[in-house]
Coordinates of C-alpha atoms in Angstrom, one line a residue:
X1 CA 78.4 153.6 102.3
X2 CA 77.9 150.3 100.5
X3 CA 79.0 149.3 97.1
X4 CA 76.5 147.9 94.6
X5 CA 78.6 144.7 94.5
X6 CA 78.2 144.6 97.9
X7 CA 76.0 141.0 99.1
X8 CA 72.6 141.1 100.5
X9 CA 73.9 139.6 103.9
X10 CA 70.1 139.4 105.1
X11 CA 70.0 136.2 102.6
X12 CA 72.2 133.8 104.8
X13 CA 71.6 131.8 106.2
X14 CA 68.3 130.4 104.6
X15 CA 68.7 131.6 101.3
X16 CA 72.7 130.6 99.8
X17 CA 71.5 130.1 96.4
X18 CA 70.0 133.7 95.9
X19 CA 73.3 135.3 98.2
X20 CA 75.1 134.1 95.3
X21 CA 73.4 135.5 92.7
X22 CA 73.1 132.0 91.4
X23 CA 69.8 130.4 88.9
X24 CA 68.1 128.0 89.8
X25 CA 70.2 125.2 88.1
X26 CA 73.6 125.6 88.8
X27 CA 76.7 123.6 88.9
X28 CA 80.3 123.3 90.7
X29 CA 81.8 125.9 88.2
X30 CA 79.5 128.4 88.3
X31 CA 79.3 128.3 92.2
X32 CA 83.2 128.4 92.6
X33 CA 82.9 131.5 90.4
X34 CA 80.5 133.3 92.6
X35 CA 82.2 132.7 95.5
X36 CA 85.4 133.7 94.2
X37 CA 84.0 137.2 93.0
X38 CA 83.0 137.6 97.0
X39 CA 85.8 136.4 98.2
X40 CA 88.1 139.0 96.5
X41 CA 85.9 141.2 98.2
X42 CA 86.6 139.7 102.0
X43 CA 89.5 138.4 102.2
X44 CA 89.6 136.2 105.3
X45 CA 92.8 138.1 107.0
X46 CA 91.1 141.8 106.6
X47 CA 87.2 140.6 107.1
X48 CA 87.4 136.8 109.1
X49 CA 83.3 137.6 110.4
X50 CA 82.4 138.0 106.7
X51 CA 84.6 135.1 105.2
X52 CA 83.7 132.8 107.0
X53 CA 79.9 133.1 106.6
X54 CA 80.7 132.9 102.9
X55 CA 82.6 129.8 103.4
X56 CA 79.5 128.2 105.4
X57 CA 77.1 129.1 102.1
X58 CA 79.7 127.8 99.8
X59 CA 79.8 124.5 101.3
X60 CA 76.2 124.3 102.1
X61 CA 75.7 124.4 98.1
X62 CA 79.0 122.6 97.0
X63 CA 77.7 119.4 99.7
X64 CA 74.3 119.6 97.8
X65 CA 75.8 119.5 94.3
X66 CA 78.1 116.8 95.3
X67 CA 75.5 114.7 96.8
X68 CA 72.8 116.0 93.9
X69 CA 70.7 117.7 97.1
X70 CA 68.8 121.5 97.5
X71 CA 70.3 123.7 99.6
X72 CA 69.0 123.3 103.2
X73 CA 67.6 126.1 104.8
X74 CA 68.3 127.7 108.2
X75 CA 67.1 126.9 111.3
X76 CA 66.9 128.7 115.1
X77 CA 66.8 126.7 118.4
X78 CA 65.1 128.1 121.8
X79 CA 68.0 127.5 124.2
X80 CA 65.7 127.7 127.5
X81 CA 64.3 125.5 130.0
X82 CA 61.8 125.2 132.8
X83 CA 60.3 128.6 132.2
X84 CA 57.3 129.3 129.6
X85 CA 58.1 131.0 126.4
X86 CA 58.6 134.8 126.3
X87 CA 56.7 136.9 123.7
X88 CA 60.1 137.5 122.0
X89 CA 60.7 133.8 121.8
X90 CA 57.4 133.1 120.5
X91 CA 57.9 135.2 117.5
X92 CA 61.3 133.7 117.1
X93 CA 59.6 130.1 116.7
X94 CA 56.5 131.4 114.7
X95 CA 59.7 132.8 112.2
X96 CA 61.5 129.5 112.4
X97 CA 58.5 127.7 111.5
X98 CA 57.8 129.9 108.8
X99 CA 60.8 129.7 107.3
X100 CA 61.0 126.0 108.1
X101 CA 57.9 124.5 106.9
X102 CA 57.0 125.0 103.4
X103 CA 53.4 125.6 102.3
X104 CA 53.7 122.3 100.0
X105 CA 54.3 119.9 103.1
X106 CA 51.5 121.3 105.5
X107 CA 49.2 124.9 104.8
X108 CA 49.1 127.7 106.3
X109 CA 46.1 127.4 108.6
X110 CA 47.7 124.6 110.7
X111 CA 50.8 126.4 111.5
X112 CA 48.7 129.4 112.5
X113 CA 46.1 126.9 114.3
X114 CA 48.9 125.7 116.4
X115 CA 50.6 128.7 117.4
X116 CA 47.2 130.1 118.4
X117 CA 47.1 127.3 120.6
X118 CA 50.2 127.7 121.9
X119 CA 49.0 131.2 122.8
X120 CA 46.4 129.9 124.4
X121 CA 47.1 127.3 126.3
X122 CA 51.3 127.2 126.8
X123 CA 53.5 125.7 125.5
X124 CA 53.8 123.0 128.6
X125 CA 50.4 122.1 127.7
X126 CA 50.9 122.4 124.2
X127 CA 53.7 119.7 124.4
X128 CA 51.9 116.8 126.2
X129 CA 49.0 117.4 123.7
X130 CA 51.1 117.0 121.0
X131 CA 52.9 114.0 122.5
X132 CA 49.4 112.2 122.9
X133 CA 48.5 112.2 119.8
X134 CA 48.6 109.2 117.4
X135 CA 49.2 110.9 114.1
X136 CA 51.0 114.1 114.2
X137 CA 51.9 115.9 110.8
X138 CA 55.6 117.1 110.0
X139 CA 54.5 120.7 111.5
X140 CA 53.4 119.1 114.8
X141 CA 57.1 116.9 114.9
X142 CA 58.2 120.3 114.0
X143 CA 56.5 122.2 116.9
X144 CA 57.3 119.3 119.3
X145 CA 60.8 119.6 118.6
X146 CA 61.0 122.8 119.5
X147 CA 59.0 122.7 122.7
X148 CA 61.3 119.9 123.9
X149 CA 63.8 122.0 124.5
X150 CA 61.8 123.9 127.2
X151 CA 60.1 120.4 129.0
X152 CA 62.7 117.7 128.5
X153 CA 65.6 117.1 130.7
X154 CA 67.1 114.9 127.3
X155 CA 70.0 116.1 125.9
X156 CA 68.6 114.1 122.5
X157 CA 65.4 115.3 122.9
X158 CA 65.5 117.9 119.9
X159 CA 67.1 115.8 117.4
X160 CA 65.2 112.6 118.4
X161 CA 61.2 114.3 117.8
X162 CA 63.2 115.6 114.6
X163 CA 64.3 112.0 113.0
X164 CA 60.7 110.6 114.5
X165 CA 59.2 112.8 112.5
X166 CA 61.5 112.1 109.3
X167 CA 60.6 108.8 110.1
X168 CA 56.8 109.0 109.8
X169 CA 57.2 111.8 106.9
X170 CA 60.3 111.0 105.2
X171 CA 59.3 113.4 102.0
X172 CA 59.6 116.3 104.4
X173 CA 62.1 118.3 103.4
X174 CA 61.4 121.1 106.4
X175 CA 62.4 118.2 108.9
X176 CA 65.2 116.9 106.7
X177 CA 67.1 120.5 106.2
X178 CA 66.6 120.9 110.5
X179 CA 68.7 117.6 110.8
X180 CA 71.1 118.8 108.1
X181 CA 71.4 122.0 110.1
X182 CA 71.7 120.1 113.7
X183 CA 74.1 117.9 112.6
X184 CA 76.7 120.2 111.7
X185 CA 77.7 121.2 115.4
X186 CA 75.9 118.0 117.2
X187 CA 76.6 117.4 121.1
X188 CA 80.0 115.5 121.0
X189 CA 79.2 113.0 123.8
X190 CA 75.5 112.5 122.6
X191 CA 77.0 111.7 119.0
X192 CA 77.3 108.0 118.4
X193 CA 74.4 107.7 119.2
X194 CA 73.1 110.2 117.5
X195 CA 74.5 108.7 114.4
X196 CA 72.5 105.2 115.1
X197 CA 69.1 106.8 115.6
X198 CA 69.8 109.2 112.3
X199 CA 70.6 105.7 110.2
X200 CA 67.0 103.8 111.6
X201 CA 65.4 106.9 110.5
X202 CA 66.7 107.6 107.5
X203 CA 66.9 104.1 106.4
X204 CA 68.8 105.1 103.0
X205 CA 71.6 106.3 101.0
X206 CA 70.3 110.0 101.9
X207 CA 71.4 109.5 105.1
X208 CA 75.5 110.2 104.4
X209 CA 74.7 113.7 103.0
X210 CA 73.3 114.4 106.3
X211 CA 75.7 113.0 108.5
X212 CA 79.2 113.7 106.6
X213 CA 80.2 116.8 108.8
X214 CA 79.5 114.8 112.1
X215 CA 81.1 111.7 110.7
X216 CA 84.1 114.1 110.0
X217 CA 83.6 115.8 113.6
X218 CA 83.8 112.7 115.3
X219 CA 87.1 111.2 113.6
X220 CA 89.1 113.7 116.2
X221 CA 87.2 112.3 118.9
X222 CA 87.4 108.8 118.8
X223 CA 90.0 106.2 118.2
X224 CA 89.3 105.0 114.6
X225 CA 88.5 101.2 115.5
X226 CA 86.1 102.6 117.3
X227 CA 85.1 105.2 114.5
X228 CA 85.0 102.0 111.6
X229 CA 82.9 99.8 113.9
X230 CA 80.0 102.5 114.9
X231 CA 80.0 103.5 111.1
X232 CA 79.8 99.7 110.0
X233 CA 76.9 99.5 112.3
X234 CA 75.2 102.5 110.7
X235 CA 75.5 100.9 107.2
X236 CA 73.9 97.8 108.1
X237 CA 70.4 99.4 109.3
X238 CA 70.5 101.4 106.0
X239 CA 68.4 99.7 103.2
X240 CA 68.8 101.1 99.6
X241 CA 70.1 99.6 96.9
X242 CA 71.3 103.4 95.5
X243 CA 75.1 104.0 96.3
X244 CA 75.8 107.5 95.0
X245 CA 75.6 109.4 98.2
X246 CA 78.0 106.2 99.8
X247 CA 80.7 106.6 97.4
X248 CA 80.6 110.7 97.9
X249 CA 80.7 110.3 101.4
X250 CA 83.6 107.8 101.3
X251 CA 85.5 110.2 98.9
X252 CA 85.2 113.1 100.7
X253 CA 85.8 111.8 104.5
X254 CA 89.1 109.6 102.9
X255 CA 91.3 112.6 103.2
X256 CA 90.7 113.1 106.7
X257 CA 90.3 109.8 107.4
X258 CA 93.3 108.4 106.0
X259 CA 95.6 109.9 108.5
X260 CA 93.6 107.8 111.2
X261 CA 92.7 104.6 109.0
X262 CA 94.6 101.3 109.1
X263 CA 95.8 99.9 106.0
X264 CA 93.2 97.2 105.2
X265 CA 90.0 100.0 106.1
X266 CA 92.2 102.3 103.4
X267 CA 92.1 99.6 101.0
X268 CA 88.4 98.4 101.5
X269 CA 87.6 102.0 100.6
X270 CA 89.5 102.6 97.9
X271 CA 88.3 98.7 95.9
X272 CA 84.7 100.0 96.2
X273 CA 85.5 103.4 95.1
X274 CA 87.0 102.0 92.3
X275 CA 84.4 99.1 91.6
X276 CA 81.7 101.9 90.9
X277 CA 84.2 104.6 89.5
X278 CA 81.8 105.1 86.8
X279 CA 78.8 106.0 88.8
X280 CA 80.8 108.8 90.2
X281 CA 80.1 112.2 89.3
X282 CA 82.5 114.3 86.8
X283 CA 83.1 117.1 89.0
X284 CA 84.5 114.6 92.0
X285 CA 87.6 114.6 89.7
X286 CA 89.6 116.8 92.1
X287 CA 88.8 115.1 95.3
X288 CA 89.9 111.8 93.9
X289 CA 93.0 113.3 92.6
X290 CA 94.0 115.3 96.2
X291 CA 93.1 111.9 97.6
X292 CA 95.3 110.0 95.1
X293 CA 98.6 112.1 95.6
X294 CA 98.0 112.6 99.8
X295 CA 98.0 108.4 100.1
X296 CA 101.1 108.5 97.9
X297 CA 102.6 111.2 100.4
X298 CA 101.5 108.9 103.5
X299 CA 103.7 105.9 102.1
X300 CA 107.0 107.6 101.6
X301 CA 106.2 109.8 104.8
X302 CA 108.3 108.2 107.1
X303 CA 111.2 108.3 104.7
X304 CA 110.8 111.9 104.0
X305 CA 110.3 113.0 108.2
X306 CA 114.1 112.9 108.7
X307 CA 114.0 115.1 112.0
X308 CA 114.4 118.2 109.5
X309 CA 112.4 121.2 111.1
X310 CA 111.3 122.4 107.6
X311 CA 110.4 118.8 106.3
X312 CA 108.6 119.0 110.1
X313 CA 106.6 122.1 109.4
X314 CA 106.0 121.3 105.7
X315 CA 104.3 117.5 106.8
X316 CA 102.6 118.7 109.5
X317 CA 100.6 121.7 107.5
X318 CA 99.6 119.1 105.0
X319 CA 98.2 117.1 107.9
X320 CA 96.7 120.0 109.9
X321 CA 95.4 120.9 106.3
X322 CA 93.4 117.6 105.8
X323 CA 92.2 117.5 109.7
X324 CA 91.2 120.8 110.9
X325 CA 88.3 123.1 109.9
X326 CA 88.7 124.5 106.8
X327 CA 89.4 128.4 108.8
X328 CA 92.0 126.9 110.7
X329 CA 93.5 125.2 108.5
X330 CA 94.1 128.1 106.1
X331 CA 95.1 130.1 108.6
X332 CA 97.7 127.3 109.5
X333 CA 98.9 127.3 105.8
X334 CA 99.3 130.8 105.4
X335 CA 101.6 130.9 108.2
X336 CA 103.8 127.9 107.4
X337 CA 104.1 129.9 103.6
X338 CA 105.2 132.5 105.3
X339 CA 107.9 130.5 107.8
X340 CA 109.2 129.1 104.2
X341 CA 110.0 132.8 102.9
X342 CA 112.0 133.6 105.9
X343 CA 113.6 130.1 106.0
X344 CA 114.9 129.6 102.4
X345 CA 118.5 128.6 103.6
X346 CA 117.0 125.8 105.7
X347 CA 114.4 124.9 103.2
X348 CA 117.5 124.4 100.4
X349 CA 119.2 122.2 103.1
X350 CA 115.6 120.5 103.7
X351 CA 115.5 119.1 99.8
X352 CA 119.1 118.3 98.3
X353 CA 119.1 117.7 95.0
X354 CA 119.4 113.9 94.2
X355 CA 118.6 112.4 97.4
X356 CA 115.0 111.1 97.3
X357 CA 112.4 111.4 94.7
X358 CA 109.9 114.4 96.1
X359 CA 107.3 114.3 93.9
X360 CA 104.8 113.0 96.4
X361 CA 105.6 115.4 98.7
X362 CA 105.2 118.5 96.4
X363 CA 102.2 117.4 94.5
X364 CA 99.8 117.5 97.5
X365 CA 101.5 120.5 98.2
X366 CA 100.9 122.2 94.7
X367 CA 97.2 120.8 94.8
X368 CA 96.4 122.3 98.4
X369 CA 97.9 125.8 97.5
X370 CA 96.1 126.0 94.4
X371 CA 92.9 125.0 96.5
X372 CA 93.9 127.5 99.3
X373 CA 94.2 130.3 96.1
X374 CA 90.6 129.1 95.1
X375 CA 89.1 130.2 98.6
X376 CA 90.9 133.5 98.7
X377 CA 90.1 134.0 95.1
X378 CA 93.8 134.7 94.2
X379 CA 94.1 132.2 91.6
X380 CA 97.2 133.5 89.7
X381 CA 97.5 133.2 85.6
X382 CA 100.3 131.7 83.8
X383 CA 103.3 133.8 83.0
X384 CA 103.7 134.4 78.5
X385 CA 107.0 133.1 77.9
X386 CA 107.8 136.3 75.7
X387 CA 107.3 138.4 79.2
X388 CA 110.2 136.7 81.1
X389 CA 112.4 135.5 78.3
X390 CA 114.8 138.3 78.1
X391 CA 115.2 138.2 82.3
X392 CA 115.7 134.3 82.1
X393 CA 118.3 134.9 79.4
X394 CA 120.6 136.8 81.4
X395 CA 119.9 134.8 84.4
X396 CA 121.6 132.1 82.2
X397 CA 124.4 134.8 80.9
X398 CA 125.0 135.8 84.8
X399 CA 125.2 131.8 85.3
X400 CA 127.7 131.1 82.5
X401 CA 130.0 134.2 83.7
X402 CA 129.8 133.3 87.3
X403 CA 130.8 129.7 86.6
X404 CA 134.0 130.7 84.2
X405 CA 135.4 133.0 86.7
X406 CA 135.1 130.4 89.9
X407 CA 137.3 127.8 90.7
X408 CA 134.6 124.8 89.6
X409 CA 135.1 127.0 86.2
X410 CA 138.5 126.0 86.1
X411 CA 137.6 122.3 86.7
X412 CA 135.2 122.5 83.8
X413 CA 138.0 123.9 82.0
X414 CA 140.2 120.7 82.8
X415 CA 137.3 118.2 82.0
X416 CA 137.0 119.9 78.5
X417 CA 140.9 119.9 78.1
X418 CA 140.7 116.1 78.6
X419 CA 137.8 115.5 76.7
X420 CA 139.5 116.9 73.2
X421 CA 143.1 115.1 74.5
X422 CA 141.5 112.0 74.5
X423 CA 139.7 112.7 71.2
X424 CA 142.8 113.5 69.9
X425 CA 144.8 110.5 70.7
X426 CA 142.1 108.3 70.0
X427 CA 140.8 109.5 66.4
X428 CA 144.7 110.8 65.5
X429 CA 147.7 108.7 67.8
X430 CA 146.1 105.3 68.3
X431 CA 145.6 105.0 64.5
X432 CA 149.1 106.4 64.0
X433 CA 150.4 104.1 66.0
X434 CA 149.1 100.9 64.5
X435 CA 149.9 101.8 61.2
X436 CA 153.1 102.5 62.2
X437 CA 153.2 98.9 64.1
X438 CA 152.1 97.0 60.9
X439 CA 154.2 99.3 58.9
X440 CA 157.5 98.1 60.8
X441 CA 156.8 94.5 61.1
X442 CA 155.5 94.0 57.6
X443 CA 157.8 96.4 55.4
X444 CA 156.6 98.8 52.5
X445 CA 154.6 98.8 50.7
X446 CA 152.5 96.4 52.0
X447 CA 152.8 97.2 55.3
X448 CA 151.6 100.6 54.3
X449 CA 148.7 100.0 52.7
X450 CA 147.6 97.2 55.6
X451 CA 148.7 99.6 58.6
X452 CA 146.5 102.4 56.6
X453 CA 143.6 99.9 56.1
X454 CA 144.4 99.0 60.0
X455 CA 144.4 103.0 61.1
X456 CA 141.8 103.5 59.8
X457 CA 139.2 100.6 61.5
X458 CA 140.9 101.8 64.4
X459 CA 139.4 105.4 63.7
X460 CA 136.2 104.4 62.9
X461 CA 136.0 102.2 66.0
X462 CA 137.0 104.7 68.2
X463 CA 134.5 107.3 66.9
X464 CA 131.0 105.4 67.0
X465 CA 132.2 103.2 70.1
X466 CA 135.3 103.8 72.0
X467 CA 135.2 107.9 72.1
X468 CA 130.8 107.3 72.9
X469 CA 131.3 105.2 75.8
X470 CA 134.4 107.2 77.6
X471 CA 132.4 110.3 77.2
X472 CA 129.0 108.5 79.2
X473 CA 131.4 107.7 81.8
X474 CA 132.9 110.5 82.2
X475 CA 129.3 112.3 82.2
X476 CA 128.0 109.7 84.8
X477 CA 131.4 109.7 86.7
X478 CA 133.4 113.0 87.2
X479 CA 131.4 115.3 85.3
X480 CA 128.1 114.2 86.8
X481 CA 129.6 114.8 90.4
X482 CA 131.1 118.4 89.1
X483 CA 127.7 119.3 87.8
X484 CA 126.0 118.6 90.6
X485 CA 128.6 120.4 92.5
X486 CA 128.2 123.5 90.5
X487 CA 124.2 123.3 90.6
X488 CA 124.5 122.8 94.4
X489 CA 127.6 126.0 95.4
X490 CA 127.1 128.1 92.4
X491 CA 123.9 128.1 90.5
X492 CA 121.4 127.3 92.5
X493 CA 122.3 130.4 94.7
X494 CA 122.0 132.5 91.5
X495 CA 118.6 131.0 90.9
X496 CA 117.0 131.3 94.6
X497 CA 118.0 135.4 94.2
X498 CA 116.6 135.6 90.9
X499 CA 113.2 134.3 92.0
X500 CA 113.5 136.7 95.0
X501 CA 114.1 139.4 92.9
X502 CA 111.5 139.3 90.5
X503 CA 108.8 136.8 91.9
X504 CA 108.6 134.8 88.8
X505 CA 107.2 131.4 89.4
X506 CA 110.1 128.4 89.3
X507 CA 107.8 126.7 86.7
X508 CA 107.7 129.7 84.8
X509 CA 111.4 130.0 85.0
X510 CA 112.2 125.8 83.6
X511 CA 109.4 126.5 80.8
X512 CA 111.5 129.2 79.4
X513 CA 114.7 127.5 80.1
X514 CA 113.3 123.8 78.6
X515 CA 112.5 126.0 75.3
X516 CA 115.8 127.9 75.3
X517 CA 117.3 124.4 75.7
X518 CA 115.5 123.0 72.5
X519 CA 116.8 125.1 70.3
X520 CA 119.7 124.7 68.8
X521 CA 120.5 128.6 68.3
X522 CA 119.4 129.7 71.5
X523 CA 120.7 127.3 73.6
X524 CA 124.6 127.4 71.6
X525 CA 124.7 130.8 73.5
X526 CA 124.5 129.4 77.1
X527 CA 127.2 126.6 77.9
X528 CA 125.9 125.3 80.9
X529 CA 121.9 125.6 80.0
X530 CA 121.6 121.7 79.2
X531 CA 122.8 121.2 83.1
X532 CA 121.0 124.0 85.0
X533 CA 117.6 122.9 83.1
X534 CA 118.1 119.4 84.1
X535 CA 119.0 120.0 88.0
X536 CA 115.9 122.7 88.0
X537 CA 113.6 119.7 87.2
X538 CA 114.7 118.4 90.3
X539 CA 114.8 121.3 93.0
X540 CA 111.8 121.0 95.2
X541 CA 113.5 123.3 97.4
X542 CA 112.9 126.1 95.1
X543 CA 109.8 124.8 93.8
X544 CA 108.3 124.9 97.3
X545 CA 110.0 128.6 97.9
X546 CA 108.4 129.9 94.6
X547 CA 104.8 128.1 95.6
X548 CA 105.3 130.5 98.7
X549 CA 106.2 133.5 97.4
X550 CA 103.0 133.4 95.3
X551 CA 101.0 134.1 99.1
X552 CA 103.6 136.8 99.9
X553 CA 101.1 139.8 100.7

């Protein structure tokens, strides 16, 4: 029995809009929240058939907002040759057409003139008529289209009566949303040129909403010299002076791209992105941000691939993650989430604290997982600081007993011992002893007063200079080696079990600890707070552990 929030599956694929629920003006946020409500509804590891159909409507619309185009609409081919059409393929093309050609581009009548004539005289005969003739309509490039694939030997034949007839009726959007539709899984051999005869017949900026997917297709195909020349060639038969659908293009294919690019191509794109930055839309904000942080990534990549399996894994699911199909690709990060759960030893070792800045490896990171939460509609809210305050508290308490009783304890112990000896001798016995000194050699009572006046200078010295300066060194020198010591064998441990234990998010965790730390009252209670706040900053390797707990099912 079907729920009533069930979806009216019978709408896809013509009809994405409507499956949504969606008006008839819509935008990116609305859309994402549509999908999202289905979404939690089939999940992709329970229902993979549904998901995925979902995911093809999503991105139908979210490739029409981004490139300000309708949604296409579905299309059927007729995969046989030599043979005449059957009855049950006949009304499989009289559907397609129907559904294809919309009663504003040609009427009624001459659709149902032409199948009648296709009744009556085959659709062999049909097909040279229709060849012969001078001026054909966008039903008859339509109709011809489809009959190629019966009488020509062509492996182009389809798509090529399809961009003639774009060509000669370029306001056709029937014609148009069949070349959408075709180009999403286009003959890989066929598809350079394929691209050329799509940019002579499209002539304009239209013609990289059309051709993004196979532009993306064939950057796995083809070495990318190869890729940036054909592509160059494209541009140059295109003649518009509109560059809205250029600069989409270019910031959508960059991310897949840039693991393929040269430098200088990288850079090319990147200057004209940026020269018409303000003629990009709002709502492209995110995939110039993901595209931002993964070229960051890319330069310190070959400092970061150390031979470490878990540095390994983690590089090579951001990679798969920007090349693959967007199915696989989750699927790929899901698992390497689940590898870091049952690695988190190795993944400790895999980001010592101190060693190298990881920001631009954990950035892309964060930004893909929150994308990857998106799509399965998981999107998780941010923790109230009065909900985890009193667990974070005595996580601190457990950290500041654990470190008195251990043998690093002790050494704290010794540090403080010498901190207040050294106070002592330099506010108290170095004074003394120059008073005394002047005392001696100059004889009361002016030797008193002098060694007093002396002392004193001394005192003050020490205490906004000397007494300052030892105590940096001692914090950059012996105690910022113990610290890190006790972060590294003591409470980093007690940290990793603590977000085990309760699944609390590390940022959670540093936003109570950060506002623990500025107050004065609360953080008195916890001696080591100031320490373990600063080295949490700095742990990706529980930063990356907590992002994965957060897709433990």
């Amino acid at each position: 029995m079907s729920d009533a929030s069930d979806p009216n599956w019978n709408l896809l694929p013509d009809h994405p809009r409507e499956f949504f629920g969606l008006g008839e003006e819509f935008d990116r946020t609305e859309l994402k929240r549509a999908y999202n409500r289905l979404i939690r509804l089939y999940k992709p590891e329970k229902h993979p058939a549904e998901f995925q159909r979902i995911r093809a409507a999503y991105e139908d619309l979210d490739r029409g907002l981004r490139y300000g185009e309708a949604a296409p609409s579905g299309f059927v081919t007729i995969e046989t040759r030599g043979e005449d059409l059957t009855p049950a393929q006949l009304r499989e093309l009289r559907e397609a057409i129907g559904k294809m050609v919309s009663t504003r581009e040609t009427s009624g009548h001459e659709r149902q003139s032409l199948l009648q004539r296709l009744r009556e005289v085959g659709s062999a005969s049909l097909y040279a008529e229709l060849k012969s003739n001078a001026n054909r309509s966008a039903t008859e490039f339509l109709f011809l289209a489809f009959l190629s694939d019966l009488h020509e030997a062509k492996a182009l034949a389809f798509p090529q009566w399809i961009l003639a007839g774009i060509k000669a009726h370029p306001e056709s959007g029937a014609l148009t949303s069949i070349l959408l539709e075709y180009l999403k899984h286009p003959p890989d051999k066929q598809l350079p040129a394929l691209l050329k005869a799509t940019a002579a017949a499209v002539g304009n900026d239209r013609f990289y909403y059309l051709t993004e997917t196979a532009w993306q297709k064939l950057l796995e195909q083809i070495p990318f010299p190869a890729f940036e020349k054909l592509l160059d060639e494209c541009e140059r038969g295109l003649q518009d002076f509109r560059i809205k659908g250029k600069l989409v293009f270019y910031v959508q294919i960059l991310r897949k791209a840039m693991w393929f690019a040269d430098a200088p191509w990288i850079r090319r794109i990147l200057n004209l992105i940026s020269e018409h930055q303000l003629e990009l839309a709002e709502h492209l904000g995110y995939e110039l941000e993901m595209n931002e942080v993964l070229l960051d990534y890319i330069k310190i990549r070959p400092a970061f691939l150390n031979g470490d399996r878990i540095r390994q894994e983690i590089d090579q699911t951001i990679y798969r993650y920007c090349v693959m199909d967007d199915f696989a690709a989750l699927r790929e990060f899901l698992a390497a989430q689940q590898t870091l759960l049952k690695s988190s030893e190795e993944l400790m070792h895999a980001f010592p604290i101190g060693e190298m800045q990881y920001n631009p490896v954990y950035l892309p990171w964060m930004l893909i997982s929150q994308e990857i939460e998106h799509r399965l509609g998981d999107e998780r809210r941010e923790l109230e600081p009065r909900q985890i305050a009193p667990k974070v508290a005595q996580l601190l308490g457990d950290i500041d007993r654990h470190t008195v009783g251990s043998s690093i304890g002790f050494l704290w112990k010794c540090i403080d011992w010498s901190v207040y000896a050294m106070a002592f001798v330099m506010l108290v016995g170095l004074p003394a002893l120059v008073w005394w000194l002047l005392a001696v050699l100059t004889g009361p009572p002016a030797g008193h007063a002098l060694g007093l006046l002396a002392g004193s200078a001394v005192a003050a010295l020490n205490w906004n200079l000397t007494i300052p300066a030892l105590a940096t060194w001692m914090r950059q020198g012996r105690m910022k080696s113990l610290s890190l010591r006790s972060y590294r064998e003591l409470w980093r441990r007690r940290l990793l079990d603590f977000l085990k234990l309760t699944l609390i998010p590390v940022e959670d965790v540093l936003r109570v600890v950060e506002a623990f730390e500025q107050d004065e009252e609360t953080a008195s209670h916890f001696q080591y707070i100031h320490l373990v706040s600063l080295y949490l900053r700095q742990d990706f390797g529980l930063a990356f552990y907590s992002v994965a707990q957060q897709f433990q099912k």
